[in-house]
Amino acid sequence: MARKKKQLDVPFLEFDTEKALNLVSGYCRFRLSRKSVPKIKNPIAKFIFMILKTLVLFHLGFILSTSLCLFMFKYINPGATTLMLYRKYLYHWNLQTPRYIPLVKIPKSVQTMTIKVEDGDFYNHHGIIPAAIKNAWQLNKQFGEPIYGGSTITMQTARTIFLVPEKSYFRKYLEAIIALEMEAILGKNRILELYFNYAEWGKGIFGIETACRFYYKTGVRSINTDQAIRLVTLLSSPIRYGPYSFQRNGILRSRYNYLIKRFGN
């Protein structure tokens, strides 16, 4: 006769779902409270934190937006610049029809003399020259206003495309940021090409080809050495003077005489 298996008494455990959920949620709240950033109670510290946060967000937004534009300008020529729009809508100047010309079609002599007087280290620096900016700052302290900028060709191009001509240290700071971006994204030759095509050469006159057509009734490839020197001389003060009236200004007259001695026939 077979033996009956002895049944073991297994205790019945009742699972309380509500209590378990309470325990889990309490543990999660405890862990999150330990990781959360403590609130700043000091009003001065809170104000400083907000200022720093605003500055960081401003820089991120500014750099991202200008970088995006520069990536496009690496392959596409700007239809208009901030300076063009500024002159047209705030000064109500009539803009001459822009005539874009590739860098390879601009005579090497014109490129060389422009780099010589505007930015002798153009192909060696990375967009800014700290020593030149420091020297300009010291000179401005003597005059009591921002007269000199110490801008490289890259910084001038950054100002022409993105900023307005009103002089200030804040504008100079933004110039420097954009110049570093331009050097990293565009490269020297593209920067120089944009400079020659968007630099201001008179009221409503932008670009060297447009300037040649306006002043000499011919293209940049057809002008003679003296005409080229006059245009390059004019770059430092294109609004007040023309290619045949700058002799009244001592600085421009010195620029012209230097270029004649250096590049004249």
mmCIF file of N, CA and C in Angstrom, residues 33-160:
data_model
loop_
_atom_site.group_PDB
_atom_site.id
_atom_site.type_symbol
_atom_site.label_atom_id
_atom_site.label_comp_id
_atom_site.label_asym_id
_atom_site.label_seq_id
_atom_site.Cartn_x
_atom_site.Cartn_y
_atom_site.Cartn_z
ATOM 1 N N SER A 33 15.916 64.327 -4.578
ATOM 2 C CA SER A 33 16.172 65.486 -3.702
ATOM 3 C C SER A 33 17.653 65.626 -3.407
ATOM 4 N N ARG A 34 18.370 64.499 -3.374
ATOM 5 C CA ARG A 34 19.817 64.547 -3.131
ATOM 6 C C ARG A 34 20.571 65.081 -4.335
ATOM 7 N N LYS A 35 20.053 64.822 -5.573
ATOM 8 C CA LYS A 35 20.748 65.238 -6.788
ATOM 9 C C LYS A 35 20.352 66.626 -7.253
ATOM 10 N N SER A 36 19.244 67.158 -6.781
ATOM 11 C CA SER A 36 18.787 68.469 -7.255
ATOM 12 C C SER A 36 19.717 69.566 -6.786
ATOM 13 N N VAL A 37 19.843 70.609 -7.632
ATOM 14 C CA VAL A 37 20.706 71.742 -7.311
ATOM 15 C C VAL A 37 20.030 72.594 -6.253
ATOM 16 N N PRO A 38 20.715 72.887 -5.191
ATOM 17 C CA PRO A 38 20.107 73.710 -4.153
ATOM 18 C C PRO A 38 19.774 75.102 -4.677
ATOM 19 N N LYS A 39 18.635 75.600 -4.238
ATOM 20 C CA LYS A 39 18.223 76.917 -4.686
ATOM 21 C C LYS A 39 19.096 77.993 -4.062
ATOM 22 N N ILE A 40 19.373 79.025 -4.891
ATOM 23 C CA ILE A 40 20.185 80.136 -4.414
ATOM 24 C C ILE A 40 19.268 81.107 -3.690
ATOM 25 N N LYS A 41 19.515 81.292 -2.405
ATOM 26 C CA LYS A 41 18.658 82.150 -1.596
ATOM 27 C C LYS A 41 19.176 83.582 -1.537
ATOM 28 N N ASN A 42 20.496 83.751 -1.641
ATOM 29 C CA ASN A 42 21.070 85.095 -1.587
ATOM 30 C C ASN A 42 20.682 85.878 -2.842
ATOM 31 N N PRO A 43 19.999 87.030 -2.724
ATOM 32 C CA PRO A 43 19.537 87.767 -3.913
ATOM 33 C C PRO A 43 20.685 88.264 -4.796
ATOM 34 N N ILE A 44 21.809 88.629 -4.183
ATOM 35 C CA ILE A 44 22.952 89.100 -4.968
ATOM 36 C C ILE A 44 23.544 87.955 -5.785
ATOM 37 N N ALA A 45 23.712 86.792 -5.123
ATOM 38 C CA ALA A 45 24.234 85.615 -5.822
ATOM 39 C C ALA A 45 23.280 85.175 -6.923
ATOM 40 N N LYS A 46 21.974 85.278 -6.657
ATOM 41 C CA LYS A 46 20.978 84.915 -7.666
ATOM 42 C C LYS A 46 21.058 85.833 -8.871
ATOM 43 N N PHE A 47 21.253 87.132 -8.614
ATOM 44 C CA PHE A 47 21.370 88.107 -9.698
ATOM 45 C C PHE A 47 22.620 87.837 -10.544
ATOM 46 N N ILE A 48 23.736 87.560 -9.889
ATOM 47 C CA ILE A 48 24.981 87.259 -10.604
ATOM 48 C C ILE A 48 24.823 85.990 -11.445
ATOM 49 N N PHE A 49 24.158 85.002 -10.874
ATOM 50 C CA PHE A 49 23.923 83.747 -11.608
ATOM 51 C C PHE A 49 23.090 84.002 -12.860
ATOM 52 N N MET A 50 22.066 84.843 -12.749
ATOM 53 C CA MET A 50 21.216 85.153 -13.894
ATOM 54 C C MET A 50 21.994 85.905 -14.977
ATOM 55 N N ILE A 51 22.871 86.821 -14.543
ATOM 56 C CA ILE A 51 23.701 87.563 -15.504
ATOM 57 C C ILE A 51 24.621 86.616 -16.256
ATOM 58 N N LEU A 52 25.271 85.715 -15.535
ATOM 59 C CA LEU A 52 26.181 84.753 -16.165
ATOM 60 C C LEU A 52 25.424 83.831 -17.122
ATOM 61 N N LYS A 53 24.253 83.406 -16.717
ATOM 62 C CA LYS A 53 23.442 82.536 -17.567
ATOM 63 C C LYS A 53 23.035 83.257 -18.851
ATOM 64 N N THR A 54 22.662 84.533 -18.717
ATOM 65 C CA THR A 54 22.282 85.332 -19.886
ATOM 66 C C THR A 54 23.456 85.513 -20.836
ATOM 67 N N LEU A 55 24.642 85.773 -20.285
ATOM 68 C CA LEU A 55 25.832 85.954 -21.112
ATOM 69 C C LEU A 55 26.181 84.675 -21.874
ATOM 70 N N VAL A 56 26.084 83.550 -21.194
ATOM 71 C CA VAL A 56 26.389 82.267 -21.840
ATOM 72 C C VAL A 56 25.409 81.998 -22.979
ATOM 73 N N LEU A 57 24.119 82.229 -22.718
ATOM 74 C CA LEU A 57 23.103 82.006 -23.753
ATOM 75 C C LEU A 57 23.281 82.957 -24.928
ATOM 76 N N PHE A 58 23.648 84.213 -24.631
ATOM 77 C CA PHE A 58 23.882 85.187 -25.700
ATOM 78 C C PHE A 58 25.037 84.752 -26.592
ATOM 79 N N HIS A 59 26.142 84.337 -25.972
ATOM 80 C CA HIS A 59 27.305 83.921 -26.750
ATOM 81 C C HIS A 59 27.004 82.677 -27.577
ATOM 82 N N LEU A 60 26.303 81.732 -26.984
ATOM 83 C CA LEU A 60 25.957 80.521 -27.733
ATOM 84 C C LEU A 60 25.088 80.858 -28.939
ATOM 85 N N GLY A 61 24.074 81.697 -28.717
ATOM 86 C CA GLY A 61 23.191 82.078 -29.823
ATOM 87 C C GLY A 61 23.917 82.859 -30.899
ATOM 88 N N PHE A 62 24.789 83.784 -30.478
ATOM 89 C CA PHE A 62 25.526 84.613 -31.433
ATOM 90 C C PHE A 62 26.480 83.772 -32.268
ATOM 91 N N ILE A 63 27.230 82.909 -31.610
ATOM 92 C CA ILE A 63 28.215 82.086 -32.315
ATOM 93 C C ILE A 63 27.539 81.089 -33.244
ATOM 94 N N LEU A 64 26.444 80.479 -32.785
ATOM 95 C CA LEU A 64 25.743 79.516 -33.631
ATOM 96 C C LEU A 64 25.153 80.179 -34.873
ATOM 97 N N SER A 65 24.555 81.354 -34.705
ATOM 98 C CA SER A 65 23.921 82.035 -35.846
ATOM 99 C C SER A 65 24.956 82.528 -36.854
ATOM 100 N N THR A 66 26.055 83.126 -36.369
ATOM 101 C CA THR A 66 27.082 83.614 -37.291
ATOM 102 C C THR A 66 27.822 82.461 -37.960
ATOM 103 N N SER A 67 28.033 81.389 -37.232
ATOM 104 C CA SER A 67 28.701 80.223 -37.827
ATOM 105 C C SER A 67 27.853 79.620 -38.939
ATOM 106 N N LEU A 68 26.548 79.547 -38.720
ATOM 107 C CA LEU A 68 25.652 79.017 -39.746
ATOM 108 C C LEU A 68 25.716 79.875 -41.008
ATOM 109 N N CYS A 69 25.713 81.198 -40.826
ATOM 110 C CA CYS A 69 25.826 82.102 -41.977
ATOM 111 C C CYS A 69 27.155 81.916 -42.693
ATOM 112 N N LEU A 70 28.226 81.765 -41.935
ATOM 113 C CA LEU A 70 29.550 81.622 -42.544
ATOM 114 C C LEU A 70 29.673 80.321 -43.321
ATOM 115 N N PHE A 71 29.059 79.261 -42.825
ATOM 116 C CA PHE A 71 29.080 78.004 -43.580
ATOM 117 C C PHE A 71 28.380 78.179 -44.923
ATOM 118 N N MET A 72 27.323 78.988 -44.957
ATOM 119 C CA MET A 72 26.648 79.268 -46.228
ATOM 120 C C MET A 72 27.501 80.175 -47.110
ATOM 121 N N PHE A 73 28.145 81.190 -46.491
ATOM 122 C CA PHE A 73 28.951 82.141 -47.256
ATOM 123 C C PHE A 73 30.243 81.520 -47.791
ATOM 124 N N LYS A 74 30.553 80.344 -47.319
ATOM 125 C CA LYS A 74 31.719 79.642 -47.856
ATOM 126 C C LYS A 74 31.487 79.251 -49.313
ATOM 127 N N TYR A 75 30.209 79.052 -49.667
ATOM 128 C CA TYR A 75 29.870 78.618 -51.014
ATOM 129 C C TYR A 75 28.940 79.589 -51.748
ATOM 130 N N ILE A 76 28.218 80.425 -50.987
ATOM 131 C CA ILE A 76 27.244 81.344 -51.575
ATOM 132 C C ILE A 76 27.622 82.778 -51.221
ATOM 133 N N ASN A 77 27.593 83.669 -52.197
ATOM 134 C CA ASN A 77 27.900 85.069 -51.937
ATOM 135 C C ASN A 77 26.709 85.750 -51.264
ATOM 136 N N PRO A 78 26.945 86.538 -50.214
ATOM 137 C CA PRO A 78 25.841 87.241 -49.554
ATOM 138 C C PRO A 78 25.107 88.160 -50.530
ATOM 139 N N GLY A 79 23.781 88.129 -50.491
ATOM 140 C CA GLY A 79 23.002 89.021 -51.338
ATOM 141 C C GLY A 79 23.123 90.462 -50.899
ATOM 142 N N ALA A 80 23.289 90.668 -49.603
ATOM 143 C CA ALA A 80 23.481 92.006 -49.028
ATOM 144 C C ALA A 80 24.149 91.831 -47.676
ATOM 145 N N THR A 81 24.781 92.883 -47.193
ATOM 146 C CA THR A 81 25.428 92.844 -45.889
ATOM 147 C C THR A 81 24.680 93.748 -44.922
ATOM 148 N N THR A 82 24.985 93.584 -43.643
ATOM 149 C CA THR A 82 24.371 94.452 -42.637
ATOM 150 C C THR A 82 24.710 95.910 -42.904
ATOM 151 N N LEU A 83 25.953 96.169 -43.322
ATOM 152 C CA LEU A 83 26.364 97.549 -43.607
ATOM 153 C C LEU A 83 25.577 98.129 -44.781
ATOM 154 N N MET A 84 25.349 97.345 -45.820
ATOM 155 C CA MET A 84 24.557 97.812 -46.962
ATOM 156 C C MET A 84 23.145 98.210 -46.521
ATOM 157 N N LEU A 85 22.500 97.339 -45.754
ATOM 158 C CA LEU A 85 21.143 97.609 -45.289
ATOM 159 C C LEU A 85 21.121 98.817 -44.355
ATOM 160 N N TYR A 86 22.147 98.929 -43.550
ATOM 161 C CA TYR A 86 22.257 100.059 -42.618
ATOM 162 C C TYR A 86 22.355 101.375 -43.377
ATOM 163 N N ARG A 87 23.193 101.413 -44.392
ATOM 164 C CA ARG A 87 23.353 102.637 -45.200
ATOM 165 C C ARG A 87 22.077 102.953 -45.989
ATOM 166 N N LYS A 88 21.424 101.918 -46.461
ATOM 167 C CA LYS A 88 20.244 102.138 -47.308
ATOM 168 C C LYS A 88 19.038 102.622 -46.512
ATOM 169 N N TYR A 89 18.759 101.977 -45.379
ATOM 170 C CA TYR A 89 17.519 102.257 -44.663
ATOM 171 C C TYR A 89 17.669 103.288 -43.542
ATOM 172 N N LEU A 90 18.861 103.447 -42.988
ATOM 173 C CA LEU A 90 19.047 104.460 -41.952
ATOM 174 C C LEU A 90 19.611 105.758 -42.513
ATOM 175 N N TYR A 91 20.498 105.652 -43.520
ATOM 176 C CA TYR A 91 21.080 106.846 -44.126
ATOM 177 C C TYR A 91 20.353 107.247 -45.415
ATOM 178 N N HIS A 92 19.531 106.327 -45.916
ATOM 179 C CA HIS A 92 18.757 106.576 -47.142
ATOM 180 C C HIS A 92 19.658 106.865 -48.347
ATOM 181 N N TRP A 93 20.764 106.117 -48.426
ATOM 182 C CA TRP A 93 21.667 106.264 -49.562
ATOM 183 C C TRP A 93 21.198 105.346 -50.689
ATOM 184 N N ASN A 94 21.411 105.794 -51.910
ATOM 185 C CA ASN A 94 21.162 104.941 -53.066
ATOM 186 C C ASN A 94 22.386 104.053 -53.297
ATOM 187 N N LEU A 95 22.169 102.760 -53.296
ATOM 188 C CA LEU A 95 23.286 101.826 -53.467
ATOM 189 C C LEU A 95 23.531 101.560 -54.944
ATOM 190 N N GLN A 96 24.809 101.617 -55.330
ATOM 191 C CA GLN A 96 25.187 101.249 -56.687
ATOM 192 C C GLN A 96 24.999 99.740 -56.874
ATOM 193 N N THR A 97 24.668 99.343 -58.076
ATOM 194 C CA THR A 97 24.472 97.918 -58.351
ATOM 195 C C THR A 97 25.753 97.134 -58.071
ATOM 196 N N PRO A 98 25.716 96.165 -57.150
ATOM 197 C CA PRO A 98 26.931 95.396 -56.835
ATOM 198 C C PRO A 98 27.432 94.607 -58.044
ATOM 199 N N ARG A 99 28.743 94.578 -58.209
ATOM 200 C CA ARG A 99 29.365 93.796 -59.288
ATOM 201 C C ARG A 99 30.398 92.866 -58.651
ATOM 202 N N TYR A 100 29.994 91.621 -58.462
ATOM 203 C CA TYR A 100 30.868 90.655 -57.798
ATOM 204 C C TYR A 100 31.950 90.175 -58.760
ATOM 205 N N ILE A 101 33.167 90.053 -58.242
ATOM 206 C CA ILE A 101 34.283 89.576 -59.056
ATOM 207 C C ILE A 101 35.099 88.570 -58.248
ATOM 208 N N PRO A 102 35.399 87.398 -58.793
ATOM 209 C CA PRO A 102 36.201 86.405 -58.067
ATOM 210 C C PRO A 102 37.609 86.935 -57.770
ATOM 211 N N LEU A 103 38.207 86.403 -56.745
ATOM 212 C CA LEU A 103 39.538 86.863 -56.331
ATOM 213 C C LEU A 103 40.569 86.650 -57.436
ATOM 214 N N VAL A 104 40.452 85.578 -58.187
ATOM 215 C CA VAL A 104 41.442 85.270 -59.223
ATOM 216 C C VAL A 104 41.435 86.311 -60.341
ATOM 217 N N LYS A 105 40.349 87.077 -60.457
ATOM 218 C CA LYS A 105 40.272 88.095 -61.498
ATOM 219 C C LYS A 105 40.694 89.477 -61.015
ATOM 220 N N ILE A 106 41.002 89.592 -59.736
ATOM 221 C CA ILE A 106 41.519 90.857 -59.199
ATOM 222 C C ILE A 106 43.033 90.837 -59.348
ATOM 223 N N PRO A 107 43.634 91.839 -59.990
ATOM 224 C CA PRO A 107 45.085 91.823 -60.217
ATOM 225 C C PRO A 107 45.875 91.599 -58.938
ATOM 226 N N LYS A 108 46.919 90.795 -59.033
ATOM 227 C CA LYS A 108 47.761 90.492 -57.878
ATOM 228 C C LYS A 108 48.363 91.754 -57.275
ATOM 229 N N SER A 109 48.676 92.727 -58.134
ATOM 230 C CA SER A 109 49.263 93.974 -57.629
ATOM 231 C C SER A 109 48.294 94.702 -56.704
ATOM 232 N N VAL A 110 47.004 94.681 -57.050
ATOM 233 C CA VAL A 110 45.987 95.322 -56.210
ATOM 234 C C VAL A 110 45.859 94.565 -54.890
ATOM 235 N N GLN A 111 45.876 93.252 -54.937
ATOM 236 C CA GLN A 111 45.807 92.452 -53.716
ATOM 237 C C GLN A 111 47.009 92.732 -52.810
ATOM 238 N N THR A 112 48.194 92.790 -53.421
ATOM 239 C CA THR A 112 49.416 92.981 -52.644
ATOM 240 C C THR A 112 49.447 94.344 -51.959
ATOM 241 N N MET A 113 49.107 95.405 -52.697
ATOM 242 C CA MET A 113 49.174 96.737 -52.094
ATOM 243 C C MET A 113 48.086 96.915 -51.031
ATOM 244 N N THR A 114 46.957 96.279 -51.215
ATOM 245 C CA THR A 114 45.895 96.362 -50.204
ATOM 246 C C THR A 114 46.319 95.680 -48.914
ATOM 247 N N ILE A 115 46.862 94.478 -49.033
ATOM 248 C CA ILE A 115 47.334 93.757 -47.845
ATOM 249 C C ILE A 115 48.465 94.528 -47.172
ATOM 250 N N LYS A 116 49.312 95.151 -47.958
ATOM 251 C CA LYS A 116 50.466 95.871 -47.424
ATOM 252 C C LYS A 116 50.052 96.992 -46.479
ATOM 253 N N VAL A 117 49.041 97.767 -46.851
ATOM 254 C CA VAL A 117 48.650 98.921 -46.030
ATOM 255 C C VAL A 117 47.526 98.608 -45.041
ATOM 256 N N GLU A 118 46.727 97.577 -45.319
ATOM 257 C CA GLU A 118 45.602 97.282 -44.435
ATOM 258 C C GLU A 118 45.918 96.217 -43.398
ATOM 259 N N ASP A 119 46.749 95.231 -43.771
ATOM 260 C CA ASP A 119 46.988 94.107 -42.862
ATOM 261 C C ASP A 119 48.202 93.318 -43.358
ATOM 262 N N GLY A 120 49.395 93.818 -43.027
ATOM 263 C CA GLY A 120 50.631 93.224 -43.538
ATOM 264 C C GLY A 120 50.832 91.769 -43.160
ATOM 265 N N ASP A 121 50.234 91.317 -42.043
ATOM 266 C CA ASP A 121 50.385 89.932 -41.583
ATOM 267 C C ASP A 121 49.149 89.081 -41.882
ATOM 268 N N PHE A 122 48.400 89.477 -42.894
ATOM 269 C CA PHE A 122 47.126 88.813 -43.172
ATOM 270 C C PHE A 122 47.264 87.303 -43.294
ATOM 271 N N TYR A 123 48.271 86.833 -44.012
ATOM 272 C CA TYR A 123 48.418 85.397 -44.244
ATOM 273 C C TYR A 123 49.131 84.678 -43.098
ATOM 274 N N ASN A 124 49.448 85.391 -42.027
ATOM 275 C CA ASN A 124 50.165 84.772 -40.913
ATOM 276 C C ASN A 124 49.346 84.695 -39.621
ATOM 277 N N HIS A 125 48.414 85.615 -39.419
ATOM 278 C CA HIS A 125 47.649 85.607 -38.161
ATOM 279 C C HIS A 125 46.400 84.741 -38.297
ATOM 280 N N HIS A 126 45.667 84.621 -37.191
ATOM 281 C CA HIS A 126 44.462 83.786 -37.150
ATOM 282 C C HIS A 126 43.194 84.624 -37.002
ATOM 283 N N GLY A 127 43.220 85.816 -37.553
ATOM 284 C CA GLY A 127 42.022 86.650 -37.534
ATOM 285 C C GLY A 127 42.161 87.906 -36.715
ATOM 286 N N ILE A 128 42.893 87.824 -35.618
ATOM 287 C CA ILE A 128 43.103 88.991 -34.767
ATOM 288 C C ILE A 128 44.584 89.097 -34.409
ATOM 289 N N ILE A 129 45.006 90.325 -34.121
ATOM 290 C CA ILE A 129 46.382 90.565 -33.656
ATOM 291 C C ILE A 129 46.271 91.272 -32.304
ATOM 292 N N PRO A 130 46.395 90.537 -31.203
ATOM 293 C CA PRO A 130 46.219 91.132 -29.874
ATOM 294 C C PRO A 130 47.096 92.363 -29.637
ATOM 295 N N ALA A 131 48.339 92.342 -30.135
ATOM 296 C CA ALA A 131 49.232 93.483 -29.922
ATOM 297 C C ALA A 131 48.697 94.741 -30.598
ATOM 298 N N ALA A 132 48.119 94.582 -31.806
ATOM 299 C CA ALA A 132 47.557 95.731 -32.527
ATOM 300 C C ALA A 132 46.335 96.275 -31.803
ATOM 301 N N ILE A 133 45.509 95.392 -31.262
ATOM 302 C CA ILE A 133 44.325 95.834 -30.522
ATOM 303 C C ILE A 133 44.736 96.554 -29.245
ATOM 304 N N LYS A 134 45.751 96.028 -28.573
ATOM 305 C CA LYS A 134 46.246 96.672 -27.353
ATOM 306 C C LYS A 134 46.808 98.052 -27.658
ATOM 307 N N ASN A 135 47.563 98.159 -28.748
ATOM 308 C CA ASN A 135 48.128 99.444 -29.139
ATOM 309 C C ASN A 135 47.023 100.447 -29.479
ATOM 310 N N ALA A 136 45.983 99.986 -30.182
ATOM 311 C CA ALA A 136 44.860 100.855 -30.518
ATOM 312 C C ALA A 136 44.128 101.309 -29.265
ATOM 313 N N TRP A 137 43.990 100.403 -28.303
ATOM 314 C CA TRP A 137 43.325 100.747 -27.046
ATOM 315 C C TRP A 137 44.107 101.829 -26.295
ATOM 316 N N GLN A 138 45.425 101.726 -26.282
ATOM 317 C CA GLN A 138 46.244 102.734 -25.613
ATOM 318 C C GLN A 138 46.125 104.096 -26.304
ATOM 319 N N LEU A 139 46.093 104.085 -27.642
ATOM 320 C CA LEU A 139 45.919 105.337 -28.379
ATOM 321 C C LEU A 139 44.543 105.945 -28.115
ATOM 322 N N ASN A 140 43.530 105.100 -28.046
ATOM 323 C CA ASN A 140 42.176 105.585 -27.791
ATOM 324 C C ASN A 140 42.047 106.190 -26.402
ATOM 325 N N LYS A 141 42.799 105.660 -25.444
ATOM 326 C CA LYS A 141 42.791 106.233 -24.093
ATOM 327 C C LYS A 141 43.314 107.667 -24.122
ATOM 328 N N GLN A 142 44.312 107.909 -24.964
ATOM 329 C CA GLN A 142 44.861 109.262 -25.073
ATOM 330 C C GLN A 142 43.844 110.218 -25.696
ATOM 331 N N PHE A 143 43.091 109.735 -26.690
ATOM 332 C CA PHE A 143 42.109 110.587 -27.371
ATOM 333 C C PHE A 143 40.775 110.644 -26.630
ATOM 334 N N GLY A 144 40.540 109.682 -25.745
ATOM 335 C CA GLY A 144 39.302 109.675 -24.984
ATOM 336 C C GLY A 144 38.112 109.092 -25.720
ATOM 337 N N GLU A 145 38.325 108.483 -26.874
ATOM 338 C CA GLU A 145 37.256 107.852 -27.637
ATOM 339 C C GLU A 145 37.848 106.792 -28.568
ATOM 340 N N PRO A 146 37.034 105.801 -28.983
ATOM 341 C CA PRO A 146 37.551 104.714 -29.838
ATOM 342 C C PRO A 146 37.761 105.146 -31.293
ATOM 343 N N ILE A 147 38.909 105.753 -31.573
ATOM 344 C CA ILE A 147 39.225 106.210 -32.927
ATOM 345 C C ILE A 147 39.912 105.105 -33.716
ATOM 346 N N TYR A 148 40.957 104.502 -33.097
ATOM 347 C CA TYR A 148 41.708 103.433 -33.760
ATOM 348 C C TYR A 148 41.166 102.073 -33.328
ATOM 349 N N GLY A 149 41.181 101.123 -34.274
ATOM 350 C CA GLY A 149 40.615 99.816 -33.973
ATOM 351 C C GLY A 149 41.610 98.677 -33.967
ATOM 352 N N GLY A 150 42.700 98.807 -34.697
ATOM 353 C CA GLY A 150 43.646 97.706 -34.784
ATOM 354 C C GLY A 150 43.067 96.505 -35.496
ATOM 355 N N SER A 151 42.135 96.757 -36.433
ATOM 356 C CA SER A 151 41.435 95.658 -37.107
ATOM 357 C C SER A 151 42.266 95.050 -38.227
ATOM 358 N N THR A 152 42.208 93.748 -38.319
ATOM 359 C CA THR A 152 42.796 93.035 -39.448
ATOM 360 C C THR A 152 41.800 93.062 -40.615
ATOM 361 N N ILE A 153 42.223 92.586 -41.775
ATOM 362 C CA ILE A 153 41.297 92.470 -42.907
ATOM 363 C C ILE A 153 40.140 91.539 -42.548
ATOM 364 N N THR A 154 40.429 90.487 -41.798
ATOM 365 C CA THR A 154 39.377 89.564 -41.371
ATOM 366 C C THR A 154 38.360 90.265 -40.494
ATOM 367 N N MET A 155 38.824 91.069 -39.558
ATOM 368 C CA MET A 155 37.914 91.801 -38.674
ATOM 369 C C MET A 155 37.106 92.845 -39.448
ATOM 370 N N GLN A 156 37.747 93.495 -40.409
ATOM 371 C CA GLN A 156 37.023 94.463 -41.234
ATOM 372 C C GLN A 156 35.912 93.775 -42.032
ATOM 373 N N THR A 157 36.215 92.598 -42.552
ATOM 374 C CA THR A 157 35.213 91.849 -43.305
ATOM 375 C C THR A 157 34.070 91.405 -42.401
ATOM 376 N N ALA A 158 34.408 90.977 -41.196
ATOM 377 C CA ALA A 158 33.386 90.587 -40.223
ATOM 378 C C ALA A 158 32.458 91.762 -39.923
ATOM 379 N N ARG A 159 33.042 92.929 -39.733
ATOM 380 C CA ARG A 159 32.251 94.130 -39.446
ATOM 381 C C ARG A 159 31.350 94.490 -40.625
ATOM 382 N N THR A 160 31.904 94.437 -41.829
ATOM 383 C CA THR A 160 31.139 94.805 -43.021
ATOM 384 C C THR A 160 29.944 93.895 -43.239
#
